DNA sequence: AATGAATGAGGTTTCATTCAT
DNA sequence: TATGAATGAAACCTCATTCAT
């Protein structure tokens, strides 16, 4: 009488869950429950725990997916082919980041502003990337000799705040202008 | 078998609860519960609800107390007596803010990084203050003609991040140096 | 700084509380709280307990007042002056009772249909009265030789149900017709 | 330290809870709590809520069970085989009803006289059944041409009161005699 | 690999009643 | 006679996680 169990390759099932969770989190933000995810996928509650030890592990996987997607779409510029205009590249990347993040909808809150973000700090991937950009720009002579790592950390907070501001309805142009000014003022000689 | 009732003026009892909660939150961070607070104070659970309709209302009161304490200890500089060196004043205030916030211990997380901060946004008092400082500095000719409000918002995020960095063990001097550099670069002509 | 205490004759204060409670119960039915009553009267919570040991005692007092009011307005007919048409007198009394009870509004539920009615059964005043009427009618030869006490008890249940029916929106005329038919059929030879 | 989990078919577990609740309510009347029920069954509190969203939902299910049990044991008489002696059938059914209800013990109060009965009126199943009997008897020429529906409602109140009277210790024979007299007087030509 | 019944700690809130003042 | 702060048991419900099947 039970519905036919769908046996799937483990990796495929894992993806299915991941995608369903992402979809629901985008739509409804934090507050999405395991029950809703498994109903969306059409599996039993226990199945969830075969793939993710805890709910936080799922969120972590979702976060990692997002970061990978962003890195893939917007790879760090490289000077291999030709010289890079680092200030312009930074502006462009930052704008892309903000738009990407705002586009996450409720997923943004779930990943960055819920208790989850406290329990599982995000490993500073973004800060590491920004540090790399600053160093590359410094080597190219485009950026001043600031202390790259702490500067990247603080600037990334400002960038993230721009995201929240825009998501909350602040004027996009004024926010970006202020952000660009801060970045230039902090990094350019 | 019941402990002797201690009858207090409402305001005194309210303070008692507030202080006990603050003490526990400093020590143990978010995750402190109503039950622990009332045990600490030595009153019944119902007494808590006499003064705070919900746990979030308590946190809000704690937050307000903190903000008032900071504002009282570090009032905004004024030019009434003599001209103010705005860049220096800002550096000094920012350093005071970071040290004050780091000194909050677990209370910092409970107020700024838990779901509470999402549910009850803090009304941007700090951003308003920073905006006022920027405008005052602009009028005095010390700061460049940046768009004060969004700039204040983004810079405050960087300041707050410095707090988190120092609290998390980052090098205090390098963090402050980077922060000062960002503030100068963003605000000074 | 406190509001001037109004010292009243104990009996006057008791009446005040009683009347306030009745007013609120009429308007809002069961679910009225002690707090609301004392606020309405303008006294402190503790004052309530100087006059009524428990909430149920207040309800009991309200109930007694109502019964007295009804008895006073609709006294039992007596044959002292002239012969009584007992069937007609009963019909008339019953109709008066139903209208009186329906007119109680929310007080009706609070007195007759809440847990209070279970905890403090109403002493059967109404049944005693109805028993007396049946006996008087029997002595006058108007009513059949039924077993007065149990009959009164069961018939009163039907009368009370007519009250609930009318209060709940049942057709008044059909309800009264059915009730009269039951009373006649049960009591008249 | 945890007790071994007992896994059951949902319907079986539901029955288990229902039966335990009925047992406790019979023994202790209204005032039985969810905690007592789950202790009796030997399951966790959450399990209760898996089957009954609220305590009232449980009571409703218990009530429905009782009504079904009664209907099954004492089906309405039918004229399919041979003519029915409606007055006698009614007397018999009524007596069965009263005895059944008195036999409920504390469950009777919990179902019929607690606030629950106010919050979840019982849908008048009994009145509907009595109405049907009256109409059938009228068609057979055994009952007078009374207004069936309101009459049934009022008479059922008297029947129910007989239950309460007997449960409270009133003389069974006198109560039944009075009840039979009322029914005959109201319904027979 | 999959199921879904069961768990139980967690958290919120209410209000009749008591009692120190 | 009056106050009103304090009590604390009771009731409610949720949901991440476990585990017998």
mmCIF file of C-alpha atoms in Angstrom, chain A residues 8-176:
data_model
loop_
_atom_site.group_PDB
_atom_site.id
_atom_site.type_symbol
_atom_site.label_atom_id
_atom_site.label_comp_id
_atom_site.label_asym_id
_atom_site.label_seq_id
_atom_site.Cartn_x
_atom_site.Cartn_y
_atom_site.Cartn_z
ATOM 1 C CA UNK A 8 18.277 6.804 -6.267
ATOM 2 C CA UNK A 9 21.977 7.084 -6.549
ATOM 3 C CA UNK A 10 23.005 8.567 -3.221
ATOM 4 C CA UNK A 11 24.524 11.620 -4.855
ATOM 5 C CA UNK A 12 21.399 12.263 -6.899
ATOM 6 C CA UNK A 13 19.182 12.035 -3.841
ATOM 7 C CA UNK A 14 21.460 14.382 -1.962
ATOM 8 C CA UNK A 15 21.221 16.906 -4.767
ATOM 9 C CA UNK A 16 17.479 16.582 -4.808
ATOM 10 C CA UNK A 17 17.260 17.443 -1.141
ATOM 11 C CA UNK A 18 19.742 20.263 -1.486
ATOM 12 C CA UNK A 19 17.823 21.819 -4.334
ATOM 13 C CA UNK A 20 14.474 21.489 -2.652
ATOM 14 C CA UNK A 21 15.848 23.115 0.471
ATOM 15 C CA UNK A 22 17.355 25.955 -1.524
ATOM 16 C CA UNK A 23 14.088 26.511 -3.352
ATOM 17 C CA UNK A 24 12.086 26.639 -0.140
ATOM 18 C CA UNK A 25 14.604 28.829 1.642
ATOM 19 C CA UNK A 26 14.595 31.311 -1.203
ATOM 20 C CA UNK A 27 10.832 31.461 -1.046
ATOM 21 C CA UNK A 28 10.268 31.445 2.706
ATOM 22 C CA UNK A 29 13.530 32.342 4.364
ATOM 23 C CA UNK A 30 14.643 31.027 7.707
ATOM 24 C CA UNK A 31 11.837 29.169 9.370
ATOM 25 C CA UNK A 32 11.717 26.509 6.698
ATOM 26 C CA UNK A 33 11.522 23.159 8.511
ATOM 27 C CA UNK A 34 12.889 19.729 7.767
ATOM 28 C CA UNK A 35 9.330 18.513 7.366
ATOM 29 C CA UNK A 36 8.687 20.928 4.562
ATOM 30 C CA UNK A 37 11.855 19.928 2.784
ATOM 31 C CA UNK A 38 11.152 16.219 2.863
ATOM 32 C CA UNK A 39 7.560 16.773 1.794
ATOM 33 C CA UNK A 40 8.832 18.862 -1.120
ATOM 34 C CA UNK A 41 11.210 16.080 -2.140
ATOM 35 C CA UNK A 42 8.711 13.345 -1.473
ATOM 36 C CA UNK A 43 10.848 11.259 0.870
ATOM 37 C CA UNK A 44 10.493 10.287 4.480
ATOM 38 C CA UNK A 45 11.878 12.319 7.316
ATOM 39 C CA UNK A 46 14.482 9.729 8.172
ATOM 40 C CA UNK A 47 15.862 9.835 4.650
ATOM 41 C CA UNK A 48 16.986 13.368 5.239
ATOM 42 C CA UNK A 49 19.294 12.188 7.979
ATOM 43 C CA UNK A 50 20.902 9.648 5.717
ATOM 44 C CA UNK A 51 22.377 12.528 3.773
ATOM 45 C CA UNK A 52 22.773 15.300 6.309
ATOM 46 C CA UNK A 53 23.639 14.598 9.937
ATOM 47 C CA UNK A 54 21.879 17.767 11.068
ATOM 48 C CA UNK A 55 19.901 20.641 9.670
ATOM 49 C CA UNK A 56 22.922 22.891 10.043
ATOM 50 C CA UNK A 57 24.899 20.569 7.824
ATOM 51 C CA UNK A 58 22.310 21.031 5.134
ATOM 52 C CA UNK A 59 22.518 24.800 5.452
ATOM 53 C CA UNK A 60 26.269 24.543 5.252
ATOM 54 C CA UNK A 61 25.995 22.548 2.055
ATOM 55 C CA UNK A 62 23.583 25.070 0.606
ATOM 56 C CA UNK A 63 25.976 27.853 1.501
ATOM 57 C CA UNK A 64 28.892 26.055 -0.101
ATOM 58 C CA UNK A 65 26.888 25.513 -3.281
ATOM 59 C CA UNK A 66 26.103 29.200 -3.453
ATOM 60 C CA UNK A 67 29.691 30.233 -2.978
ATOM 61 C CA UNK A 68 30.825 27.796 -5.651
ATOM 62 C CA UNK A 69 28.192 29.055 -8.015
ATOM 63 C CA UNK A 70 29.315 32.622 -7.489
ATOM 64 C CA UNK A 71 32.985 31.766 -7.865
ATOM 65 C CA UNK A 72 32.251 29.932 -11.059
ATOM 66 C CA UNK A 73 30.184 32.718 -12.583
ATOM 67 C CA UNK A 74 32.486 35.485 -11.463
ATOM 68 C CA UNK A 75 36.005 34.104 -11.392
ATOM 69 C CA UNK A 76 38.775 36.231 -10.001
ATOM 70 C CA UNK A 77 40.352 38.295 -12.733
ATOM 71 C CA UNK A 78 43.826 37.212 -13.678
ATOM 72 C CA UNK A 79 46.693 38.998 -15.351
ATOM 73 C CA UNK A 80 47.752 35.961 -17.341
ATOM 74 C CA UNK A 81 46.498 37.339 -20.660
ATOM 75 C CA UNK A 82 46.584 41.073 -20.157
ATOM 76 C CA UNK A 83 46.843 43.682 -17.367
ATOM 77 C CA UNK A 84 43.776 44.095 -15.160
ATOM 78 C CA UNK A 85 42.205 47.404 -14.180
ATOM 79 C CA UNK A 86 41.924 46.392 -10.538
ATOM 80 C CA UNK A 87 39.760 49.221 -9.222
ATOM 81 C CA UNK A 88 37.243 48.704 -12.007
ATOM 82 C CA UNK A 89 37.362 44.945 -11.591
ATOM 83 C CA UNK A 90 36.691 45.307 -7.899
ATOM 84 C CA UNK A 91 33.759 47.603 -8.472
ATOM 85 C CA UNK A 92 32.326 45.194 -10.941
ATOM 86 C CA UNK A 93 32.792 42.156 -8.706
ATOM 87 C CA UNK A 94 31.319 43.922 -5.735
ATOM 88 C CA UNK A 95 28.258 44.962 -7.664
ATOM 89 C CA UNK A 96 27.874 41.421 -8.939
ATOM 90 C CA UNK A 97 28.155 40.120 -5.402
ATOM 91 C CA UNK A 98 25.531 42.454 -4.040
ATOM 92 C CA UNK A 99 23.082 41.695 -6.813
ATOM 93 C CA UNK A 100 23.726 37.981 -6.451
ATOM 94 C CA UNK A 101 23.122 38.096 -2.737
ATOM 95 C CA UNK A 102 20.033 40.239 -2.932
ATOM 96 C CA UNK A 103 18.735 37.779 -5.515
ATOM 97 C CA UNK A 104 18.879 35.015 -2.929
ATOM 98 C CA UNK A 105 15.680 36.236 -1.341
ATOM 99 C CA UNK A 106 14.919 34.593 1.948
ATOM 100 C CA UNK A 107 17.944 32.354 1.568
ATOM 101 C CA UNK A 108 20.090 35.339 2.377
ATOM 102 C CA UNK A 109 18.632 35.704 5.861
ATOM 103 C CA UNK A 110 18.740 31.978 6.464
ATOM 104 C CA UNK A 111 22.428 31.792 5.611
ATOM 105 C CA UNK A 112 23.777 35.094 6.863
ATOM 106 C CA UNK A 113 21.504 36.359 9.591
ATOM 107 C CA UNK A 114 20.046 33.432 11.476
ATOM 108 C CA UNK A 115 21.513 31.676 14.478
ATOM 109 C CA UNK A 116 23.017 29.276 11.998
ATOM 110 C CA UNK A 117 25.504 31.927 10.928
ATOM 111 C CA UNK A 118 26.611 32.098 14.566
ATOM 112 C CA UNK A 119 26.871 28.389 15.080
ATOM 113 C CA UNK A 120 28.692 27.791 11.816
ATOM 114 C CA UNK A 121 30.783 30.792 10.858
ATOM 115 C CA UNK A 122 31.226 30.875 7.139
ATOM 116 C CA UNK A 123 34.906 30.161 6.896
ATOM 117 C CA UNK A 124 35.671 33.581 5.447
ATOM 118 C CA UNK A 125 35.762 32.410 1.862
ATOM 119 C CA UNK A 126 34.678 35.811 0.695
ATOM 120 C CA UNK A 127 37.282 37.541 2.814
ATOM 121 C CA UNK A 128 39.979 35.281 1.458
ATOM 122 C CA UNK A 129 38.964 36.148 -2.079
ATOM 123 C CA UNK A 130 38.898 39.854 -1.341
ATOM 124 C CA UNK A 131 42.316 39.610 0.290
ATOM 125 C CA UNK A 132 43.630 37.972 -2.848
ATOM 126 C CA UNK A 133 42.227 40.738 -5.006
ATOM 127 C CA UNK A 134 43.750 43.406 -2.831
ATOM 128 C CA UNK A 135 47.138 41.735 -2.955
ATOM 129 C CA UNK A 136 46.962 41.286 -6.696
ATOM 130 C CA UNK A 137 46.025 44.945 -7.089
ATOM 131 C CA UNK A 138 48.885 45.926 -4.829
ATOM 132 C CA UNK A 139 51.342 43.910 -6.880
ATOM 133 C CA UNK A 140 50.041 45.607 -9.988
ATOM 134 C CA UNK A 141 50.575 48.954 -8.287
ATOM 135 C CA UNK A 142 46.879 49.832 -8.393
ATOM 136 C CA UNK A 143 46.192 49.606 -4.688
ATOM 137 C CA UNK A 144 47.928 51.284 -1.786
ATOM 138 C CA UNK A 145 50.050 49.349 0.672
ATOM 139 C CA UNK A 146 47.281 48.611 3.164
ATOM 140 C CA UNK A 147 47.302 45.615 5.478
ATOM 141 C CA UNK A 148 45.412 43.338 3.123
ATOM 142 C CA UNK A 149 43.827 40.777 5.404
ATOM 143 C CA UNK A 150 42.204 42.957 8.079
ATOM 144 C CA UNK A 151 41.299 45.547 5.480
ATOM 145 C CA UNK A 152 39.596 42.889 3.376
ATOM 146 C CA UNK A 153 37.645 41.687 6.379
ATOM 147 C CA UNK A 154 36.360 45.131 7.289
ATOM 148 C CA UNK A 155 35.592 46.105 3.715
ATOM 149 C CA UNK A 156 33.723 42.897 3.155
ATOM 150 C CA UNK A 157 31.489 43.787 6.091
ATOM 151 C CA UNK A 158 30.702 47.068 4.348
ATOM 152 C CA UNK A 159 29.986 45.235 1.110
ATOM 153 C CA UNK A 160 27.682 42.835 2.893
ATOM 154 C CA UNK A 161 25.922 45.694 4.580
ATOM 155 C CA UNK A 162 25.295 47.220 1.159
ATOM 156 C CA UNK A 163 23.529 43.965 0.339
ATOM 157 C CA UNK A 164 21.307 44.223 3.372
ATOM 158 C CA UNK A 165 20.605 47.864 2.685
ATOM 159 C CA UNK A 166 19.556 47.236 -0.897
ATOM 160 C CA UNK A 167 17.524 44.189 0.123
ATOM 161 C CA UNK A 168 15.795 46.322 2.734
ATOM 162 C CA UNK A 169 14.844 48.912 0.158
ATOM 163 C CA UNK A 170 17.612 51.486 0.415
ATOM 164 C CA UNK A 171 18.357 53.497 -2.714
ATOM 165 C CA UNK A 172 20.506 51.272 -4.883
ATOM 166 C CA UNK A 173 22.472 53.997 -6.633
ATOM 167 C CA UNK A 174 23.305 55.974 -3.521
ATOM 168 C CA UNK A 175 24.301 52.794 -1.722
ATOM 169 C CA UNK A 176 26.606 51.699 -4.528
#
